[in-house]
Short mmCIF file of C-alpha atoms in Angstrom, two decimals:
data_model
loop_
_atom_site.label_atom_id
_atom_site.label_comp_id
_atom_site.label_asym_id
_atom_site.label_seq_id
_atom_site.Cartn_x
_atom_site.Cartn_y
_atom_site.Cartn_z
CA LEU X 26 -6.80 -34.42 -12.95
CA ALA X 27 -8.64 -37.80 -12.96
CA ASP X 28 -5.26 -39.63 -12.88
CA ALA X 29 -4.13 -37.46 -9.99
CA GLY X 30 -7.42 -38.36 -8.11
CA ALA X 31 -6.69 -42.16 -8.78
CA ARG X 32 -3.19 -41.85 -7.42
CA LEU X 33 -4.48 -39.80 -4.49
CA VAL X 34 -6.78 -42.70 -3.36
CA ILE X 35 -3.98 -45.32 -3.91
CA ASN X 36 -1.37 -43.32 -1.97
CA ALA X 37 -3.95 -42.55 0.76
CA ARG X 38 -4.60 -46.31 1.22
CA ARG X 39 -0.88 -47.04 1.00
CA ALA X 40 -0.19 -44.49 3.63
CA GLU X 41 -3.00 -45.84 5.84
CA LYS X 42 -1.64 -49.41 5.68
CA LEU X 43 1.94 -48.37 6.29
CA SER X 44 0.72 -46.27 9.25
CA VAL X 45 -0.89 -49.42 10.70
CA LEU X 46 2.35 -51.45 10.21
CA ALA X 47 4.40 -48.71 11.79
CA ALA X 48 1.99 -48.69 14.81
CA GLU X 49 2.41 -52.43 15.15
CA ILE X 50 6.20 -52.14 15.11
CA ASN X 51 6.07 -49.32 17.71
CA SER X 52 3.75 -51.30 19.92
CA THR X 53 6.30 -54.11 20.08
CA ALA X 54 10.16 -54.06 19.81
CA PRO X 55 11.80 -51.62 17.41
CA SER X 56 13.61 -54.68 15.80
CA THR X 57 10.32 -56.41 14.98
CA CYS X 58 10.07 -57.63 11.39
CA VAL X 59 6.72 -57.04 9.64
CA PRO X 60 6.06 -58.82 6.24
CA VAL X 61 5.63 -56.27 3.53
CA ALA X 62 4.98 -57.58 -0.11
CA GLY X 63 6.79 -60.83 0.79
CA ASP X 64 9.87 -59.21 2.35
CA CYS X 65 10.76 -58.53 5.90
CA ALA X 66 10.57 -54.79 6.73
CA ASP X 67 11.87 -53.12 9.89
CA GLN X 68 11.03 -49.70 11.46
CA ALA X 69 13.38 -47.61 9.15
CA THR X 70 12.04 -49.32 6.03
CA ILE X 71 8.38 -48.79 7.00
CA ASP X 72 9.21 -45.03 7.76
CA GLN X 73 10.84 -44.59 4.40
CA MET X 74 7.91 -46.09 2.59
CA LEU X 75 5.37 -44.05 4.64
CA ASN X 76 7.25 -40.86 3.86
CA THR X 77 7.27 -41.60 0.18
CA ALA X 78 3.66 -42.35 0.11
CA LYS X 79 2.82 -39.05 2.00
CA ARG X 80 5.00 -37.08 -0.49
CA SER X 81 3.14 -38.54 -3.46
CA PHE X 82 -0.14 -38.01 -1.61
CA ALA X 83 0.64 -34.28 -0.97
CA SER X 84 1.72 -33.73 -4.63
CA ASP X 85 -1.48 -35.07 -6.07
CA ALA X 86 -3.48 -33.33 -3.34
CA ASP X 87 -1.93 -30.10 -4.28
CA LEU X 88 -3.12 -30.55 -7.95
CA ILE X 89 -6.65 -31.45 -6.97
CA ILE X 90 -6.98 -28.73 -4.36
CA VAL X 91 -5.64 -26.04 -6.67
CA ASN X 92 -8.05 -27.07 -9.60
CA ALA X 93 -10.94 -27.55 -7.14
CA GLY X 94 -10.25 -24.31 -5.56
CA ARG X 95 -10.27 -22.45 -9.06
CA GLY X 96 -13.66 -24.06 -9.71
CA LEU X 97 -15.18 -23.03 -6.35
CA ALA X 98 -13.71 -19.54 -6.39
CA GLY X 99 -14.91 -19.01 -9.98
CA SER X 100 -11.70 -17.15 -10.85
CA VAL X 101 -10.02 -19.29 -13.39
CA VAL X 102 -12.58 -21.69 -14.82
CA PRO X 103 -12.19 -20.75 -18.50
CA SER X 104 -8.81 -21.32 -20.24
CA ALA X 105 -6.31 -18.44 -20.10
CA THR X 106 -6.46 -18.32 -23.96
CA THR X 107 -10.25 -17.86 -23.88
CA GLN X 108 -10.02 -15.09 -21.26
CA TRP X 109 -7.50 -13.09 -23.10
CA ALA X 110 -9.15 -13.50 -26.47
CA GLU X 111 -12.44 -12.31 -24.91
CA MET X 112 -10.63 -9.39 -23.25
CA LEU X 113 -8.97 -8.31 -26.48
CA ARG X 114 -12.12 -8.77 -28.49
CA THR X 115 -14.30 -6.50 -26.32
CA ASN X 116 -11.56 -3.87 -25.76
CA LEU X 117 -9.54 -3.84 -28.96
CA LEU X 118 -9.58 -0.19 -29.32
CA GLY X 119 -8.15 0.46 -25.82
CA ALA X 120 -5.48 -2.27 -26.13
CA ALA X 121 -4.46 -1.12 -29.57
CA THR X 122 -4.16 2.58 -28.47
CA LEU X 123 -2.14 1.69 -25.46
CA LEU X 124 0.20 -0.49 -27.57
CA LEU X 125 0.63 2.25 -30.18
CA VAL X 126 1.38 4.83 -27.55
CA ALA X 127 3.91 2.66 -25.78
CA LEU X 128 5.72 1.64 -29.07
CA ALA X 129 5.81 5.26 -30.10
CA CYS X 130 7.35 6.39 -26.85
CA PHE X 131 9.97 3.74 -26.55
CA VAL X 132 10.83 3.38 -30.39
CA GLY X 133 10.07 6.79 -31.95
CA PRO X 134 12.90 8.90 -30.51
CA PHE X 135 15.41 6.65 -32.27
CA PHE X 136 14.14 7.75 -35.59
CA SER X 137 13.91 11.46 -34.71
CA PRO X 138 16.67 13.99 -35.98
CA TYR X 139 16.18 15.97 -32.81
CA GLY X 140 17.16 15.36 -29.18
CA TYR X 141 14.96 16.19 -26.26
CA GLU X 142 17.43 18.72 -24.98
CA GLU X 143 18.36 20.17 -28.42
CA GLN X 144 17.27 23.94 -28.38
CA ASN X 145 16.86 26.41 -31.14
CA LEU X 146 16.30 29.85 -29.43
CA ASP X 147 16.00 31.59 -32.91
CA LEU X 148 12.98 29.38 -33.74
CA GLY X 149 11.32 29.78 -30.30
CA ALA X 150 7.72 28.61 -29.89
CA SER X 151 6.26 27.83 -33.38
CA GLY X 152 3.24 25.89 -34.38
CA PRO X 153 3.07 22.43 -36.06
CA SER X 154 5.00 22.36 -39.42
CA ALA X 155 6.62 19.95 -41.77
CA ALA X 156 9.93 20.09 -39.91
CA HIS X 157 8.28 19.92 -36.38
CA TRP X 158 5.09 17.96 -36.66
CA LEU X 159 3.80 19.06 -33.22
CA GLY X 160 5.56 22.41 -33.12
CA THR X 161 8.17 23.56 -30.64
CA ASP X 162 8.27 24.98 -27.07
CA THR X 163 9.48 28.38 -26.02
CA LEU X 164 13.07 27.16 -26.09
CA GLY X 165 12.68 25.93 -29.67
CA ARG X 166 12.76 22.21 -28.63
CA ASP X 167 10.84 19.83 -30.75
CA LEU X 168 7.54 19.02 -28.94
CA LEU X 169 7.10 15.62 -30.51
CA VAL X 170 10.37 14.25 -29.24
CA ARG X 171 9.87 15.63 -25.67
CA LEU X 172 6.37 14.16 -25.67
CA LEU X 173 7.81 10.69 -26.60
CA TYR X 174 10.60 10.98 -23.96
CA GLY X 175 8.02 12.20 -21.48
CA GLY X 176 5.86 9.22 -22.27
CA ARG X 177 8.78 6.97 -21.32
CA VAL X 178 9.14 8.56 -17.87
CA SER X 179 5.39 8.61 -17.20
CA LEU X 180 4.81 5.06 -18.34
CA GLY X 181 7.95 3.90 -16.43
CA VAL X 182 6.75 5.71 -13.24
CA GLY X 183 3.35 4.08 -13.62
CA LEU X 184 4.68 0.61 -14.08
CA ALA X 185 7.45 0.79 -11.41
CA ALA X 186 5.42 2.51 -8.75
CA THR X 187 2.62 -0.01 -9.42
CA PHE X 188 5.04 -2.92 -9.00
CA VAL X 189 6.18 -1.62 -5.68
CA ALA X 190 2.51 -1.03 -4.58
CA LEU X 191 1.59 -4.48 -5.88
CA THR X 192 4.38 -6.44 -3.98
CA ILE X 193 3.71 -4.65 -0.68
CA GLY X 194 -0.02 -4.69 -0.80
CA VAL X 195 -0.35 -8.41 -1.96
CA VAL X 196 2.02 -9.73 0.72
CA TYR X 197 0.70 -7.50 3.51
CA GLY X 198 -3.06 -8.13 2.66
CA ALA X 199 -2.56 -12.00 2.34
CA ILE X 200 -0.85 -12.22 5.77
CA ALA X 201 -3.50 -10.04 7.39
CA GLY X 202 -6.42 -11.85 5.73
CA TYR X 203 -5.27 -15.28 6.43
CA SER X 204 -4.02 -14.72 10.03
CA GLY X 205 -7.18 -13.00 11.30
CA GLY X 206 -7.73 -12.29 14.93
CA LYS X 207 -5.57 -9.75 16.68
CA ARG X 208 -2.80 -9.74 14.04
CA ASP X 209 -5.31 -8.85 11.33
CA ALA X 210 -6.86 -6.17 13.60
CA VAL X 211 -3.38 -4.48 14.39
CA MET X 212 -2.26 -4.62 10.67
CA MET X 213 -5.45 -3.19 9.34
CA ARG X 214 -5.43 -0.43 12.02
CA ALA X 215 -2.03 0.51 10.74
CA VAL X 216 -3.53 0.81 7.26
CA ASP X 217 -6.28 2.97 8.50
CA ILE X 218 -3.84 5.23 10.20
CA MET X 219 -1.76 5.64 6.95
CA TYR X 220 -5.12 6.19 5.04
CA SER X 221 -5.85 9.27 7.27
CA LEU X 222 -2.54 10.91 6.27
CA PRO X 223 -2.54 13.16 3.29
CA PHE X 224 -0.79 11.12 0.61
CA THR X 225 0.49 14.10 -1.43
CA ILE X 226 1.90 15.71 1.70
CA PHE X 227 3.67 12.38 2.51
CA VAL X 228 5.29 12.17 -0.90
CA ILE X 229 6.28 15.72 -0.88
CA LEU X 230 8.07 15.21 2.39
CA LEU X 231 9.85 12.21 1.02
CA MET X 232 11.04 14.21 -1.98
CA VAL X 233 12.18 17.15 0.15
CA PHE X 234 14.07 15.02 2.64
CA PHE X 235 15.77 12.52 0.31
CA GLY X 236 16.16 14.54 -2.75
CA ARG X 237 14.45 14.71 -6.17
CA ASN X 238 15.51 11.84 -8.39
CA ILE X 239 13.49 9.38 -10.59
CA ILE X 240 14.11 6.37 -8.52
CA LEU X 241 12.90 7.98 -5.24
CA LEU X 242 9.80 9.10 -7.23
CA PHE X 243 9.08 5.45 -8.06
CA VAL X 244 9.48 4.34 -4.38
CA ALA X 245 7.61 7.29 -2.83
CA ILE X 246 4.44 6.87 -5.04
CA GLY X 247 4.46 3.14 -4.66
CA ALA X 248 4.78 3.46 -0.89
CA VAL X 249 1.57 5.33 -0.66
CA GLU X 250 -0.51 3.39 -3.38
CA TRP X 251 -0.37 -0.09 -1.68
CA LEU X 252 -2.96 0.54 0.96
CA THR X 253 -5.99 -0.10 -1.24
CA MET X 254 -4.33 -3.15 -2.76
CA ALA X 255 -3.81 -4.48 0.78
CA ARG X 256 -7.51 -4.06 1.62
CA ILE X 257 -8.61 -5.78 -1.61
CA VAL X 258 -6.29 -8.71 -1.12
CA ARG X 259 -7.28 -9.07 2.49
CA GLY X 260 -10.91 -9.22 1.54
CA GLN X 261 -10.44 -11.83 -1.18
CA VAL X 262 -8.19 -13.92 1.10
CA MET X 263 -10.78 -13.87 3.93
CA ALA X 264 -13.47 -15.07 1.48
CA VAL X 265 -11.37 -17.81 -0.14
CA LYS X 266 -9.78 -19.15 2.97
CA ARG X 267 -13.30 -20.36 4.26
CA MET X 268 -13.84 -22.54 1.24
CA GLU X 269 -13.68 -26.30 1.42
CA PHE X 270 -10.62 -26.81 -0.66
CA ILE X 271 -8.63 -24.73 1.88
CA GLU X 272 -9.96 -26.74 4.71
CA ALA X 273 -8.73 -29.76 2.80
CA ALA X 274 -5.28 -28.31 2.51
CA ARG X 275 -5.21 -27.64 6.31
CA SER X 276 -6.31 -31.06 7.07
CA LEU X 277 -3.44 -32.45 4.99
CA GLY X 278 -1.08 -30.61 7.23
CA PHE X 279 0.17 -28.00 4.70
CA GLY X 280 1.91 -25.03 6.07
CA ARG X 281 0.53 -21.45 6.04
CA ARG X 282 3.05 -20.32 3.42
CA ARG X 283 2.06 -23.16 1.09
CA ILE X 284 -1.56 -22.55 1.54
CA ILE X 285 -1.36 -18.75 0.88
CA PHE X 286 1.00 -18.83 -2.10
CA ARG X 287 -0.09 -22.17 -3.82
CA HIS X 288 -3.74 -22.27 -3.04
CA ILE X 289 -5.20 -18.94 -2.20
CA LEU X 290 -3.25 -16.32 -4.18
CA PRO X 291 -3.66 -18.36 -7.52
CA ASN X 292 -7.49 -18.05 -6.98
CA ILE X 293 -7.56 -14.30 -6.50
CA LEU X 294 -5.38 -13.24 -9.39
CA GLY X 295 -8.35 -11.87 -11.19
CA PRO X 296 -9.10 -8.99 -8.73
CA ILE X 297 -5.34 -8.36 -8.30
CA ILE X 298 -4.65 -8.04 -12.07
CA VAL X 299 -7.76 -5.77 -12.61
CA TYR X 300 -6.86 -3.41 -9.76
CA THR X 301 -3.16 -3.29 -11.01
CA THR X 302 -4.35 -2.12 -14.40
CA LEU X 303 -6.53 0.52 -12.67
CA THR X 304 -3.60 1.67 -10.41
CA ILE X 305 -1.27 2.53 -13.18
CA PRO X 306 -3.37 5.49 -14.48
CA GLY X 307 -3.81 6.69 -10.87
CA VAL X 308 -0.08 6.66 -10.36
CA MET X 309 0.50 8.40 -13.56
CA LEU X 310 -1.89 11.16 -12.48
CA LEU X 311 -0.10 11.36 -9.28
CA GLU X 312 3.20 11.76 -11.05
CA ALA X 313 1.69 14.37 -13.37
CA PHE X 314 0.45 16.28 -10.30
CA LEU X 315 3.81 16.26 -8.58
CA SER X 316 5.43 17.38 -11.85
CA PHE X 317 2.88 20.15 -12.17
CA LEU X 318 3.94 21.33 -8.65
CA GLY X 319 7.55 21.19 -9.66
CA LEU X 320 8.28 18.19 -7.36
CA GLY X 321 8.45 15.52 -9.97
CA VAL X 322 10.70 15.04 -12.87
CA GLN X 323 13.30 17.83 -13.06
CA PRO X 324 14.61 19.62 -16.15
CA PRO X 325 16.02 19.00 -18.73
CA MET X 326 14.13 15.68 -18.57
CA SER X 327 10.44 15.67 -19.44
CA SER X 328 7.21 13.90 -18.43
CA TRP X 329 3.75 14.36 -19.56
CA GLY X 330 3.03 16.19 -16.20
CA VAL X 331 5.92 18.55 -16.90
CA LEU X 332 4.73 19.22 -20.47
CA ILE X 333 1.23 19.86 -19.34
CA LYS X 334 2.51 22.17 -16.57
CA ASP X 335 4.44 24.08 -19.16
CA GLY X 336 1.61 24.15 -21.57
CA ALA X 337 -0.89 25.42 -19.01
CA GLU X 338 1.42 28.28 -18.31
CA LYS X 339 1.45 29.36 -22.00
CA MET X 340 -2.08 28.03 -22.94
CA GLU X 341 -3.42 31.40 -24.20
CA GLU X 342 -0.38 32.27 -26.28
CA PHE X 343 0.77 28.87 -27.46
CA PRO X 344 -2.23 26.43 -27.07
CA TRP X 345 -0.62 23.52 -28.80
CA LEU X 346 1.89 23.24 -25.99
CA LEU X 347 -1.12 22.05 -23.86
CA ILE X 348 -3.36 20.27 -26.36
CA PHE X 349 -0.97 17.70 -27.68
CA PRO X 350 0.39 16.49 -24.18
CA GLY X 351 -3.13 16.63 -22.65
CA THR X 352 -4.59 14.62 -25.65
CA VAL X 353 -1.87 11.95 -25.49
CA PHE X 354 -2.11 11.67 -21.72
CA SER X 355 -5.88 11.48 -21.71
CA LEU X 356 -5.89 8.74 -24.50
CA THR X 357 -3.38 6.67 -22.48
CA LEU X 358 -5.46 6.92 -19.26
CA PHE X 359 -8.66 6.04 -21.15
CA SER X 360 -6.93 2.98 -22.73
CA LEU X 361 -5.70 1.75 -19.38
CA ASN X 362 -9.14 2.15 -17.81
CA PHE X 363 -10.75 0.29 -20.70
CA LEU X 364 -8.17 -2.36 -20.50
CA GLY X 365 -8.89 -2.82 -16.68
CA ASP X 366 -12.61 -3.12 -17.35
CA GLY X 367 -11.97 -5.74 -20.08
CA LEU X 368 -9.71 -7.75 -17.74
CA ARG X 369 -12.29 -7.58 -15.01
CA ASP X 370 -15.04 -8.93 -17.44
CA ALA X 371 -12.59 -11.64 -18.74
CA LEU X 372 -11.41 -12.87 -15.45
CA ASP X 373 -14.59 -12.55 -13.40
CA VAL X 374 -16.49 -15.69 -14.53
CA ARG X 375 -19.36 -15.03 -12.10
CA ALA X 376 -19.88 -11.62 -13.72
CA SER X 377 -19.83 -12.96 -17.16
CA LYS X 378 -22.43 -15.52 -16.26
CA ASP X 379 -24.63 -12.80 -14.95
#
């Protein structure tokens, strides 16, 4: 950073001298020869040297502005290794539980002798045993295998729909927050209008009109979950864009896109990451709710919401059909929330100082 600062000063002085020389040439004839470092330089040579100095100046300025911005914003002062180590140390149980559940869901079915569609009507609904560790459902299907396959669907929906919400919300909120004025007012009024709509009804309408498939489920849930992300990003951008390092970037003539994506967004990654981890359990709950209503994952596929729905219908007669899916689902949601709290503590330096 110190080297970049030294180069910045040198290139600034060089650009200033070259600008003076260019002005001298422009004030006379274009063919005028000006001595530069013992040689004769014409207008084209001066312009080329000036552009080179400006590019070097802009590159070093980017480095200094980004690091200065991180210090002023208080988002990325400690090293990344320190942040993640602190997060894992304080939330080891949540991270370990989430990792164990994810590994079991994506790897476990490969080692099972049963398929998630395999039925045994003669066996019917039976309790946990040596052959079926979590028992079977009313169609004689192994509950453990269906639970693991359902975890794939629920975690996949949570991640994919959150990614859709993250992409739309960050771009929309950053543009609205940085633009300000009438554009910001119009964009945020549109968000307010969408907030007033019943989200569940909106998703249900999408599912009814476009069919029930897993890809549409990702898109439909993500399309209604980006609104809060947009508001959070807009507020963070409005706070950061008033800081001195952003004013420095504007004074250097950097474009709007460069300022947003290279100077503002890197300094608000903390709140974005934290809210992302807290969005995943909310999306999973929404998928479980839709599956509970029969609008989510369709048979013979399963998800945790489908299993909880089936278990609730037979709760008094076969309680294990509800207890095991509900327990795993609750543990996953708790782990994700604990992980989000840990990320917030690790990435928010100002909160850690308090």
